[in-house]
């Protein structure tokens, strides 16, 4: 297995969060460019994430049929082309269309990469490998608002030029070859099983109320503290920095304590942090709470990936694709659900997501006891107490 291809496998993890979040810190600038409000410009997040999430319901299964190497290279090339279209958008409608096409292309990357990791990593090391993958996704989440904010000081369109260049580089690297042969008869139905759907529900709620709230944090930094695009971009990166630094340790914790325990702790911790982000009157505390939210988000994300990839599903690529789809559907739904709440009263925009996060431990308990799933021990995990 080539080292460059292996590096490309993990580097590819950043492209989804990077592309999805690139407009997060520059919504006021995008809106002003086309005579729209920042709230209207937030639809660039939704237009990207909806096709991204919907197509991922099937992309993992289709990639199982076509083979991951060919699928990923084509997806990266398409992503570069649509990013160039976004950079040259002459109307707001063209920008929205290009964002939708970006999302469609990118739906064939993340779940495929996760399936390749599962196929090319010994089971006893899978938790740590998923932690590394999660850290790279956090790097994408980190760099997106920073790159977006800094490029907006010159021209927000440069942010999409950066995306195009990254996508071309990833297409050149490709992904490693594995011993797994394409499964020509992989079915979509085999991915929609209880052991997939429960983690998918957790991913939907968790990512909507954690990673999906970055735009709302940017609004608060602008409305309450009067920070500019560059400042907002820099401060929002704390989420990704902490996520990047903690993801590998979370992978180790999953191997030791089990994914369900990790999800419960992370969701509860995240609920308190989101409430703090929306209520504290001090800029430093907002920034610190948001940064620590990155660790909570990774705790949820890496754990649900581990639950699915360690299951007995015959279609692991399709199953992880469904989970990732619901995760990003949550992010796509976040602006639609929480912008009206924030506009009605800023506190509601944060306290409602915090309340939803509190429901995750109950969902995890239900899925383990009566949800029709079997708890699959993770490598190295101690057996459950009797």
mmCIF file of C-alpha atoms in Angstrom:
data_model
loop_
_atom_site.group_PDB
_atom_site.id
_atom_site.type_symbol
_atom_site.label_atom_id
_atom_site.label_comp_id
_atom_site.label_asym_id
_atom_site.label_seq_id
_atom_site.Cartn_x
_atom_site.Cartn_y
_atom_site.Cartn_z
ATOM 1 C CA UNK A 1 0.000 0.000 0.000
ATOM 2 C CA UNK A 2 1.607 3.281 -1.125
ATOM 3 C CA UNK A 3 2.357 5.855 1.525
ATOM 4 C CA UNK A 4 1.068 8.679 -0.659
ATOM 5 C CA UNK A 5 -2.209 6.867 -1.271
ATOM 6 C CA UNK A 6 -2.519 6.211 2.466
ATOM 7 C CA UNK A 7 -1.876 9.891 3.130
ATOM 8 C CA UNK A 8 -4.532 10.749 0.541
ATOM 9 C CA UNK A 9 -6.980 8.443 2.307
ATOM 10 C CA UNK A 10 -6.779 10.471 5.516
ATOM 11 C CA UNK A 11 -6.333 13.849 3.822
ATOM 12 C CA UNK A 12 -9.581 13.185 1.969
ATOM 13 C CA UNK A 13 -11.372 13.259 5.307
ATOM 14 C CA UNK A 14 -11.065 17.042 5.465
ATOM 15 C CA UNK A 15 -12.796 17.797 2.156
ATOM 16 C CA UNK A 16 -16.372 17.215 3.395
ATOM 17 C CA UNK A 17 -16.273 19.479 6.462
ATOM 18 C CA UNK A 18 -14.044 21.939 4.592
ATOM 19 C CA UNK A 19 -16.382 22.331 1.638
ATOM 20 C CA UNK A 20 -19.504 22.393 3.760
ATOM 21 C CA UNK A 21 -18.231 25.009 6.203
ATOM 22 C CA UNK A 22 -16.265 27.245 3.850
ATOM 23 C CA UNK A 23 -19.017 29.887 3.760
ATOM 24 C CA UNK A 24 -19.694 29.797 7.516
ATOM 25 C CA UNK A 25 -17.629 32.846 8.482
ATOM 26 C CA UNK A 26 -18.255 34.868 5.298
ATOM 27 C CA UNK A 27 -22.053 34.842 5.031
ATOM 28 C CA UNK A 28 -22.347 38.639 5.471
ATOM 29 C CA UNK A 29 -19.807 39.203 2.681
ATOM 30 C CA UNK A 30 -21.495 36.740 0.312
ATOM 31 C CA UNK A 31 -24.876 38.293 0.994
ATOM 32 C CA UNK A 32 -23.568 41.825 0.413
ATOM 33 C CA UNK A 33 -21.989 40.751 -2.892
ATOM 34 C CA UNK A 34 -25.398 39.754 -4.268
ATOM 35 C CA UNK A 35 -27.585 42.210 -2.353
ATOM 36 C CA UNK A 36 -28.840 39.557 0.054
ATOM 37 C CA UNK A 37 -28.960 39.342 3.844
ATOM 38 C CA UNK A 38 -26.594 37.145 5.826
ATOM 39 C CA UNK A 39 -29.589 34.985 6.709
ATOM 40 C CA UNK A 40 -30.319 34.441 3.012
ATOM 41 C CA UNK A 41 -26.659 33.701 2.359
ATOM 42 C CA UNK A 42 -26.898 30.921 4.975
ATOM 43 C CA UNK A 43 -28.791 28.946 2.329
ATOM 44 C CA UNK A 44 -25.390 28.271 0.715
ATOM 45 C CA UNK A 45 -24.866 25.833 3.577
ATOM 46 C CA UNK A 46 -28.175 24.098 2.980
ATOM 47 C CA UNK A 47 -27.791 23.910 -0.809
ATOM 48 C CA UNK A 48 -24.469 22.163 -0.340
ATOM 49 C CA UNK A 49 -25.506 19.817 2.428
ATOM 50 C CA UNK A 50 -28.901 18.614 1.163
ATOM 51 C CA UNK A 51 -27.677 16.867 -2.042
ATOM 52 C CA UNK A 52 -24.526 15.830 -0.191
ATOM 53 C CA UNK A 53 -26.595 14.133 2.503
ATOM 54 C CA UNK A 54 -29.369 12.720 0.295
ATOM 55 C CA UNK A 55 -27.023 11.117 -2.239
ATOM 56 C CA UNK A 56 -24.994 9.564 0.571
ATOM 57 C CA UNK A 57 -27.992 7.355 1.319
ATOM 58 C CA UNK A 58 -26.908 5.436 -1.786
ATOM 59 C CA UNK A 59 -23.337 6.530 -2.556
ATOM 60 C CA UNK A 60 -21.655 4.008 -0.268
ATOM 61 C CA UNK A 61 -23.559 1.104 -1.802
ATOM 62 C CA UNK A 62 -22.908 2.354 -5.344
ATOM 63 C CA UNK A 63 -19.205 2.706 -4.566
ATOM 64 C CA UNK A 64 -19.224 -0.905 -3.325
ATOM 65 C CA UNK A 65 -20.389 -1.859 -6.822
ATOM 66 C CA UNK A 66 -18.051 0.418 -8.807
ATOM 67 C CA UNK A 67 -14.913 0.124 -6.682
ATOM 68 C CA UNK A 68 -13.582 2.826 -4.349
ATOM 69 C CA UNK A 69 -10.538 3.916 -6.353
ATOM 70 C CA UNK A 70 -12.454 4.869 -9.487
ATOM 71 C CA UNK A 71 -15.355 6.347 -7.531
ATOM 72 C CA UNK A 72 -13.200 8.657 -5.414
ATOM 73 C CA UNK A 73 -11.053 9.975 -8.264
ATOM 74 C CA UNK A 74 -14.087 10.891 -10.369
ATOM 75 C CA UNK A 75 -15.731 12.537 -7.351
ATOM 76 C CA UNK A 76 -12.670 14.693 -6.647
ATOM 77 C CA UNK A 77 -12.428 15.878 -10.252
ATOM 78 C CA UNK A 78 -16.130 16.777 -10.291
ATOM 79 C CA UNK A 79 -15.666 18.592 -6.995
ATOM 80 C CA UNK A 80 -12.831 20.690 -8.397
ATOM 81 C CA UNK A 81 -14.880 21.680 -11.448
ATOM 82 C CA UNK A 82 -17.938 22.696 -9.430
ATOM 83 C CA UNK A 83 -15.751 24.658 -7.003
ATOM 84 C CA UNK A 84 -14.367 26.636 -9.936
ATOM 85 C CA UNK A 85 -17.958 27.353 -10.989
ATOM 86 C CA UNK A 86 -18.718 28.656 -7.491
ATOM 87 C CA UNK A 87 -15.677 30.936 -7.641
ATOM 88 C CA UNK A 88 -16.914 32.454 -10.903
ATOM 89 C CA UNK A 89 -20.605 32.758 -9.924
ATOM 90 C CA UNK A 90 -22.178 35.821 -11.535
ATOM 91 C CA UNK A 91 -25.533 35.546 -9.720
ATOM 92 C CA UNK A 92 -26.626 34.217 -6.350
ATOM 93 C CA UNK A 93 -28.625 31.501 -8.095
ATOM 94 C CA UNK A 94 -25.507 30.278 -9.908
ATOM 95 C CA UNK A 95 -23.669 30.148 -6.597
ATOM 96 C CA UNK A 96 -26.461 28.070 -5.050
ATOM 97 C CA UNK A 97 -26.459 25.712 -8.054
ATOM 98 C CA UNK A 98 -22.703 25.272 -7.846
ATOM 99 C CA UNK A 99 -22.953 24.544 -4.132
ATOM 100 C CA UNK A 100 -25.565 21.859 -4.837
ATOM 101 C CA UNK A 101 -23.276 20.265 -7.438
ATOM 102 C CA UNK A 102 -20.363 20.425 -5.007
ATOM 103 C CA UNK A 103 -22.405 18.555 -2.454
ATOM 104 C CA UNK A 104 -23.441 15.925 -5.005
ATOM 105 C CA UNK A 105 -19.815 15.273 -5.992
ATOM 106 C CA UNK A 106 -18.627 15.165 -2.403
ATOM 107 C CA UNK A 107 -21.218 12.582 -1.376
ATOM 108 C CA UNK A 108 -19.014 9.963 -3.037
ATOM 109 C CA UNK A 109 -15.934 10.665 -0.903
ATOM 110 C CA UNK A 110 -16.402 10.457 2.891
ATOM 111 C CA UNK A 111 -18.317 7.126 3.167
ATOM 112 C CA UNK A 112 -16.043 5.512 0.585
ATOM 113 C CA UNK A 113 -12.942 6.568 2.506
ATOM 114 C CA UNK A 114 -14.356 5.162 5.758
ATOM 115 C CA UNK A 115 -15.104 1.828 4.077
ATOM 116 C CA UNK A 116 -11.547 1.687 2.709
ATOM 117 C CA UNK A 117 -10.172 2.334 6.211
ATOM 118 C CA UNK A 118 -12.263 -0.534 7.588
ATOM 119 C CA UNK A 119 -11.052 -2.832 4.800
ATOM 120 C CA UNK A 120 -7.375 -1.906 5.146
ATOM 121 C CA UNK A 121 -6.984 -1.628 8.945
ATOM 122 C CA UNK A 122 -6.619 -4.523 11.428
ATOM 123 C CA UNK A 123 -9.658 -4.717 13.699
ATOM 124 C CA UNK A 124 -7.607 -4.173 16.822
ATOM 125 C CA UNK A 125 -6.458 -0.807 15.448
ATOM 126 C CA UNK A 126 -9.706 0.366 13.855
ATOM 127 C CA UNK A 127 -10.767 2.644 16.727
ATOM 128 C CA UNK A 128 -7.523 4.571 16.538
ATOM 129 C CA UNK A 129 -7.679 4.714 12.734
ATOM 130 C CA UNK A 130 -11.168 6.205 12.943
ATOM 131 C CA UNK A 131 -9.873 8.676 15.502
ATOM 132 C CA UNK A 132 -7.181 9.788 13.050
ATOM 133 C CA UNK A 133 -9.813 10.107 10.319
ATOM 134 C CA UNK A 134 -11.925 12.163 12.712
ATOM 135 C CA UNK A 135 -8.984 14.414 13.473
ATOM 136 C CA UNK A 136 -8.568 15.131 9.769
ATOM 137 C CA UNK A 137 -12.266 15.929 9.484
ATOM 138 C CA UNK A 138 -11.770 18.323 12.366
ATOM 139 C CA UNK A 139 -8.866 19.863 10.471
ATOM 140 C CA UNK A 140 -11.285 20.535 7.621
ATOM 141 C CA UNK A 141 -13.772 22.055 10.043
ATOM 142 C CA UNK A 142 -10.940 24.160 11.456
ATOM 143 C CA UNK A 143 -9.434 25.435 8.259
ATOM 144 C CA UNK A 144 -12.718 26.217 6.467
ATOM 145 C CA UNK A 145 -13.851 29.250 8.517
ATOM 146 C CA UNK A 146 -10.247 30.431 8.799
ATOM 147 C CA UNK A 147 -9.595 30.210 5.059
ATOM 148 C CA UNK A 148 -13.019 31.660 4.300
ATOM 149 C CA UNK A 149 -12.593 34.562 6.702
ATOM 150 C CA UNK A 150 -9.070 35.438 5.602
ATOM 151 C CA UNK A 151 -9.798 35.196 1.880
ATOM 152 C CA UNK A 152 -12.909 37.360 2.350
ATOM 153 C CA UNK A 153 -10.603 40.182 3.413
ATOM 154 C CA UNK A 154 -9.532 40.166 -0.264
ATOM 155 C CA UNK A 155 -12.420 38.438 -2.092
ATOM 156 C CA UNK A 156 -14.640 35.651 -0.766
ATOM 157 C CA UNK A 157 -14.438 33.903 -4.156
ATOM 158 C CA UNK A 158 -10.837 32.943 -3.448
ATOM 159 C CA UNK A 159 -12.133 30.486 -0.851
ATOM 160 C CA UNK A 160 -13.573 28.337 -3.648
ATOM 161 C CA UNK A 161 -10.324 28.526 -5.598
ATOM 162 C CA UNK A 162 -8.634 26.977 -2.565
ATOM 163 C CA UNK A 163 -11.209 24.157 -2.544
ATOM 164 C CA UNK A 164 -10.628 23.439 -6.232
ATOM 165 C CA UNK A 165 -6.862 23.197 -5.717
ATOM 166 C CA UNK A 166 -7.292 20.835 -2.729
ATOM 167 C CA UNK A 167 -9.652 18.596 -4.705
ATOM 168 C CA UNK A 168 -7.223 18.322 -7.624
ATOM 169 C CA UNK A 169 -4.436 17.324 -5.236
ATOM 170 C CA UNK A 170 -6.610 14.633 -3.649
ATOM 171 C CA UNK A 171 -7.588 13.268 -7.080
ATOM 172 C CA UNK A 172 -3.899 12.830 -7.856
ATOM 173 C CA UNK A 173 -3.231 10.973 -4.601
ATOM 174 C CA UNK A 174 -6.262 8.665 -4.850
ATOM 175 C CA UNK A 175 -6.868 5.965 -2.206
ATOM 176 C CA UNK A 176 -5.039 2.719 -1.388
ATOM 177 C CA UNK A 177 -5.824 -0.560 -3.106
ATOM 178 C CA UNK A 178 -7.423 -3.175 -0.851
ATOM 179 C CA UNK A 179 -8.057 -6.897 -1.126
ATOM 180 C CA UNK A 180 -11.807 -6.295 -1.202
ATOM 181 C CA UNK A 181 -13.383 -6.800 -4.614
ATOM 182 C CA UNK A 182 -16.257 -4.598 -5.860
ATOM 183 C CA UNK A 183 -19.596 -6.067 -4.754
ATOM 184 C CA UNK A 184 -21.679 -5.911 -7.907
ATOM 185 C CA UNK A 185 -24.801 -7.144 -6.122
ATOM 186 C CA UNK A 186 -24.619 -4.826 -3.065
ATOM 187 C CA UNK A 187 -28.193 -3.745 -2.266
ATOM 188 C CA UNK A 188 -29.474 -0.524 -0.754
ATOM 189 C CA UNK A 189 -31.838 -2.452 1.521
ATOM 190 C CA UNK A 190 -28.914 -4.155 3.283
ATOM 191 C CA UNK A 191 -27.763 -0.761 4.596
ATOM 192 C CA UNK A 192 -31.098 0.148 6.214
ATOM 193 C CA UNK A 193 -31.009 -2.067 9.285
ATOM 194 C CA UNK A 194 -31.498 -1.187 12.993
ATOM 195 C CA UNK A 195 -27.754 -1.368 13.738
ATOM 196 C CA UNK A 196 -27.354 1.431 11.182
ATOM 197 C CA UNK A 197 -30.477 3.502 11.765
ATOM 198 C CA UNK A 198 -30.017 4.090 15.513
ATOM 199 C CA UNK A 199 -26.478 5.508 15.101
ATOM 200 C CA UNK A 200 -27.784 7.494 12.127
ATOM 201 C CA UNK A 201 -30.432 9.163 14.315
ATOM 202 C CA UNK A 202 -27.761 10.041 16.883
ATOM 203 C CA UNK A 203 -25.576 11.444 14.116
ATOM 204 C CA UNK A 204 -28.442 13.600 12.817
ATOM 205 C CA UNK A 205 -29.155 15.180 16.188
ATOM 206 C CA UNK A 206 -25.537 15.360 17.302
ATOM 207 C CA UNK A 207 -24.126 17.052 14.242
ATOM 208 C CA UNK A 208 -27.057 19.446 13.812
ATOM 209 C CA UNK A 209 -26.635 20.660 17.383
ATOM 210 C CA UNK A 210 -22.823 20.637 17.560
ATOM 211 C CA UNK A 211 -20.874 21.001 14.296
ATOM 212 C CA UNK A 212 -23.906 22.398 12.492
ATOM 213 C CA UNK A 213 -24.102 25.446 14.775
ATOM 214 C CA UNK A 214 -20.911 27.183 13.645
ATOM 215 C CA UNK A 215 -22.864 29.653 11.502
ATOM 216 C CA UNK A 216 -24.944 30.626 14.549
ATOM 217 C CA UNK A 217 -21.804 31.221 16.587
ATOM 218 C CA UNK A 218 -20.566 33.458 13.762
ATOM 219 C CA UNK A 219 -23.852 35.402 13.904
ATOM 220 C CA UNK A 220 -23.456 35.928 17.651
ATOM 221 C CA UNK A 221 -19.837 37.045 17.301
ATOM 222 C CA UNK A 222 -21.027 39.583 14.726
ATOM 223 C CA UNK A 223 -24.283 40.740 16.369
ATOM 224 C CA UNK A 224 -23.206 40.845 20.016
ATOM 225 C CA UNK A 225 -19.456 41.451 19.859
ATOM 226 C CA UNK A 226 -19.132 43.250 16.492
ATOM 227 C CA UNK A 227 -16.290 41.097 15.144
ATOM 228 C CA UNK A 228 -15.272 41.227 11.470
ATOM 229 C CA UNK A 229 -15.008 38.321 9.019
ATOM 230 C CA UNK A 230 -11.327 37.685 9.658
ATOM 231 C CA UNK A 231 -11.762 37.735 13.422
ATOM 232 C CA UNK A 232 -14.794 35.464 13.249
ATOM 233 C CA UNK A 233 -12.912 33.030 11.052
ATOM 234 C CA UNK A 234 -9.962 32.852 13.433
ATOM 235 C CA UNK A 235 -12.116 32.403 16.546
ATOM 236 C CA UNK A 236 -14.316 29.732 14.976
ATOM 237 C CA UNK A 237 -11.253 27.595 14.271
ATOM 238 C CA UNK A 238 -11.025 26.649 17.949
ATOM 239 C CA UNK A 239 -13.756 24.039 17.362
ATOM 240 C CA UNK A 240 -11.664 22.244 14.788
ATOM 241 C CA UNK A 241 -8.368 22.659 16.621
ATOM 242 C CA UNK A 242 -9.682 20.971 19.757
ATOM 243 C CA UNK A 243 -11.453 18.332 17.670
ATOM 244 C CA UNK A 244 -8.223 17.655 15.796
ATOM 245 C CA UNK A 245 -6.223 17.342 19.012
ATOM 246 C CA UNK A 246 -8.711 15.081 20.796
ATOM 247 C CA UNK A 247 -10.064 12.777 18.065
ATOM 248 C CA UNK A 248 -7.293 10.176 18.355
ATOM 249 C CA UNK A 249 -7.695 10.039 22.135
ATOM 250 C CA UNK A 250 -11.412 9.563 21.632
ATOM 251 C CA UNK A 251 -10.624 6.611 19.386
ATOM 252 C CA UNK A 252 -8.573 5.074 22.202
ATOM 253 C CA UNK A 253 -11.395 5.750 24.670
ATOM 254 C CA UNK A 254 -13.835 3.945 22.380
ATOM 255 C CA UNK A 255 -11.585 0.881 22.324
ATOM 256 C CA UNK A 256 -11.377 0.940 26.121
ATOM 257 C CA UNK A 257 -14.851 1.971 27.304
ATOM 258 C CA UNK A 258 -17.121 1.282 24.326
ATOM 259 C CA UNK A 259 -18.741 3.566 21.808
ATOM 260 C CA UNK A 260 -22.075 3.895 23.630
ATOM 261 C CA UNK A 261 -20.422 5.235 26.752
ATOM 262 C CA UNK A 262 -18.376 7.691 24.724
ATOM 263 C CA UNK A 263 -21.463 8.966 22.887
ATOM 264 C CA UNK A 264 -23.372 9.508 26.137
ATOM 265 C CA UNK A 265 -20.559 11.457 27.782
ATOM 266 C CA UNK A 266 -19.855 13.538 24.662
ATOM 267 C CA UNK A 267 -23.499 14.504 24.066
ATOM 268 C CA UNK A 268 -24.049 15.535 27.684
ATOM 269 C CA UNK A 269 -20.837 17.552 27.727
ATOM 270 C CA UNK A 270 -21.768 19.183 24.416
ATOM 271 C CA UNK A 271 -25.209 20.239 25.675
ATOM 272 C CA UNK A 272 -23.672 22.254 28.501
ATOM 273 C CA UNK A 273 -21.137 23.863 26.180
ATOM 274 C CA UNK A 274 -23.724 24.936 23.588
ATOM 275 C CA UNK A 275 -25.832 26.504 26.333
ATOM 276 C CA UNK A 276 -22.734 28.393 27.514
ATOM 277 C CA UNK A 277 -21.941 29.645 23.993
ATOM 278 C CA UNK A 278 -25.397 31.193 23.717
ATOM 279 C CA UNK A 279 -25.645 32.728 27.176
ATOM 280 C CA UNK A 280 -22.258 34.032 28.297
ATOM 281 C CA UNK A 281 -21.672 37.789 27.792
ATOM 282 C CA UNK A 282 -17.910 37.379 27.516
ATOM 283 C CA UNK A 283 -16.163 36.861 24.183
ATOM 284 C CA UNK A 284 -13.419 34.711 25.709
ATOM 285 C CA UNK A 285 -15.930 32.314 27.251
ATOM 286 C CA UNK A 286 -17.843 32.018 23.970
ATOM 287 C CA UNK A 287 -14.631 31.158 22.158
ATOM 288 C CA UNK A 288 -13.491 28.691 24.840
ATOM 289 C CA UNK A 289 -16.872 26.940 25.039
ATOM 290 C CA UNK A 290 -17.092 26.672 21.264
ATOM 291 C CA UNK A 291 -13.559 25.256 21.078
ATOM 292 C CA UNK A 292 -14.367 22.561 23.650
ATOM 293 C CA UNK A 293 -17.502 21.726 21.671
ATOM 294 C CA UNK A 294 -15.136 20.358 19.037
ATOM 295 C CA UNK A 295 -14.160 17.552 21.425
ATOM 296 C CA UNK A 296 -17.818 16.735 22.137
ATOM 297 C CA UNK A 297 -18.606 16.617 18.421
ATOM 298 C CA UNK A 298 -15.734 14.230 17.773
ATOM 299 C CA UNK A 299 -16.898 12.054 20.651
ATOM 300 C CA UNK A 300 -20.265 11.609 18.937
ATOM 301 C CA UNK A 301 -18.954 11.350 15.374
ATOM 302 C CA UNK A 302 -16.102 8.879 15.875
ATOM 303 C CA UNK A 303 -18.256 6.708 18.127
ATOM 304 C CA UNK A 304 -21.128 6.294 15.681
ATOM 305 C CA UNK A 305 -18.672 5.426 12.901
ATOM 306 C CA UNK A 306 -17.169 2.773 15.171
ATOM 307 C CA UNK A 307 -20.590 1.326 16.014
ATOM 308 C CA UNK A 308 -21.419 0.872 12.334
ATOM 309 C CA UNK A 309 -18.059 -0.331 11.050
ATOM 310 C CA UNK A 310 -17.846 -2.915 13.866
ATOM 311 C CA UNK A 311 -21.355 -4.252 13.167
ATOM 312 C CA UNK A 312 -22.128 -7.476 11.303
ATOM 313 C CA UNK A 313 -23.611 -5.634 8.313
ATOM 314 C CA UNK A 314 -22.783 -7.257 4.999
ATOM 315 C CA UNK A 315 -22.753 -3.806 3.417
ATOM 316 C CA UNK A 316 -20.500 -1.753 5.682
ATOM 317 C CA UNK A 317 -19.838 0.832 2.987
ATOM 318 C CA UNK A 318 -23.543 1.355 2.493
ATOM 319 C CA UNK A 319 -24.229 1.411 6.225
ATOM 320 C CA UNK A 320 -21.610 4.032 7.040
ATOM 321 C CA UNK A 321 -22.883 5.980 4.051
ATOM 322 C CA UNK A 322 -26.368 6.104 5.595
ATOM 323 C CA UNK A 323 -24.958 7.264 8.927
ATOM 324 C CA UNK A 324 -22.898 9.988 7.267
ATOM 325 C CA UNK A 325 -25.930 11.011 5.236
ATOM 326 C CA UNK A 326 -28.038 11.565 8.344
ATOM 327 C CA UNK A 327 -25.151 13.376 10.001
ATOM 328 C CA UNK A 328 -24.962 15.921 7.194
ATOM 329 C CA UNK A 329 -28.736 16.110 6.882
ATOM 330 C CA UNK A 330 -28.602 17.335 10.444
ATOM 331 C CA UNK A 331 -26.110 20.015 9.453
ATOM 332 C CA UNK A 332 -28.297 20.968 6.480
ATOM 333 C CA UNK A 333 -31.363 21.223 8.695
ATOM 334 C CA UNK A 334 -29.595 23.350 11.308
ATOM 335 C CA UNK A 335 -29.876 26.718 9.487
ATOM 336 C CA UNK A 336 -33.518 26.070 8.597
ATOM 337 C CA UNK A 337 -34.390 25.055 12.153
ATOM 338 C CA UNK A 338 -32.259 27.396 14.243
ATOM 339 C CA UNK A 339 -32.043 30.670 12.271
ATOM 340 C CA UNK A 340 -35.777 31.408 12.873
ATOM 341 C CA UNK A 341 -35.303 30.574 16.568
ATOM 342 C CA UNK A 342 -32.286 32.859 16.784
ATOM 343 C CA UNK A 343 -34.177 35.654 15.039
ATOM 344 C CA UNK A 344 -37.135 35.214 17.415
ATOM 345 C CA UNK A 345 -34.807 35.312 20.427
ATOM 346 C CA UNK A 346 -31.037 34.693 20.325
ATOM 347 C CA UNK A 347 -31.143 32.438 23.395
ATOM 348 C CA UNK A 348 -33.540 30.016 21.718
ATOM 349 C CA UNK A 349 -31.050 29.438 18.920
ATOM 350 C CA UNK A 350 -28.688 27.832 21.437
ATOM 351 C CA UNK A 351 -30.868 26.460 24.232
ATOM 352 C CA UNK A 352 -33.071 24.377 21.928
ATOM 353 C CA UNK A 353 -30.056 22.542 20.394
ATOM 354 C CA UNK A 354 -28.684 22.009 23.912
ATOM 355 C CA UNK A 355 -31.982 20.434 24.925
ATOM 356 C CA UNK A 356 -31.946 18.129 21.897
ATOM 357 C CA UNK A 357 -28.451 16.925 22.782
ATOM 358 C CA UNK A 358 -29.705 15.863 26.188
ATOM 359 C CA UNK A 359 -32.007 13.331 24.477
ATOM 360 C CA UNK A 360 -29.084 11.414 22.934
ATOM 361 C CA UNK A 361 -28.249 9.303 26.030
ATOM 362 C CA UNK A 362 -31.855 8.096 26.102
ATOM 363 C CA UNK A 363 -31.675 7.166 22.411
ATOM 364 C CA UNK A 364 -28.428 5.286 22.980
ATOM 365 C CA UNK A 365 -29.984 3.396 25.893
ATOM 366 C CA UNK A 366 -33.082 2.553 23.847
ATOM 367 C CA UNK A 367 -31.019 1.289 20.915
ATOM 368 C CA UNK A 368 -29.012 -0.958 23.226
ATOM 369 C CA UNK A 369 -31.944 -2.433 25.185
ATOM 370 C CA UNK A 370 -34.971 -2.533 22.985
ATOM 371 C CA UNK A 371 -34.025 -1.070 19.639
ATOM 372 C CA UNK A 372 -33.395 -4.343 17.900
ATOM 373 C CA UNK A 373 -29.633 -3.957 17.775
ATOM 374 C CA UNK A 374 -26.951 -6.124 19.246
ATOM 375 C CA UNK A 375 -24.097 -4.453 21.003
ATOM 376 C CA UNK A 376 -20.917 -5.447 19.211
ATOM 377 C CA UNK A 377 -17.854 -5.141 21.441
ATOM 378 C CA UNK A 378 -15.113 -3.014 19.988
ATOM 379 C CA UNK A 379 -11.534 -4.277 19.737
ATOM 380 C CA UNK A 380 -9.828 -4.187 23.092
ATOM 381 C CA UNK A 381 -13.013 -3.245 24.949
ATOM 382 C CA UNK A 382 -13.738 -4.933 28.251
ATOM 383 C CA UNK A 383 -16.806 -7.185 28.299
ATOM 384 C CA UNK A 384 -19.947 -5.551 29.707
ATOM 385 C CA UNK A 385 -20.613 -6.119 33.396
ATOM 386 C CA UNK A 386 -22.905 -9.015 34.245
#
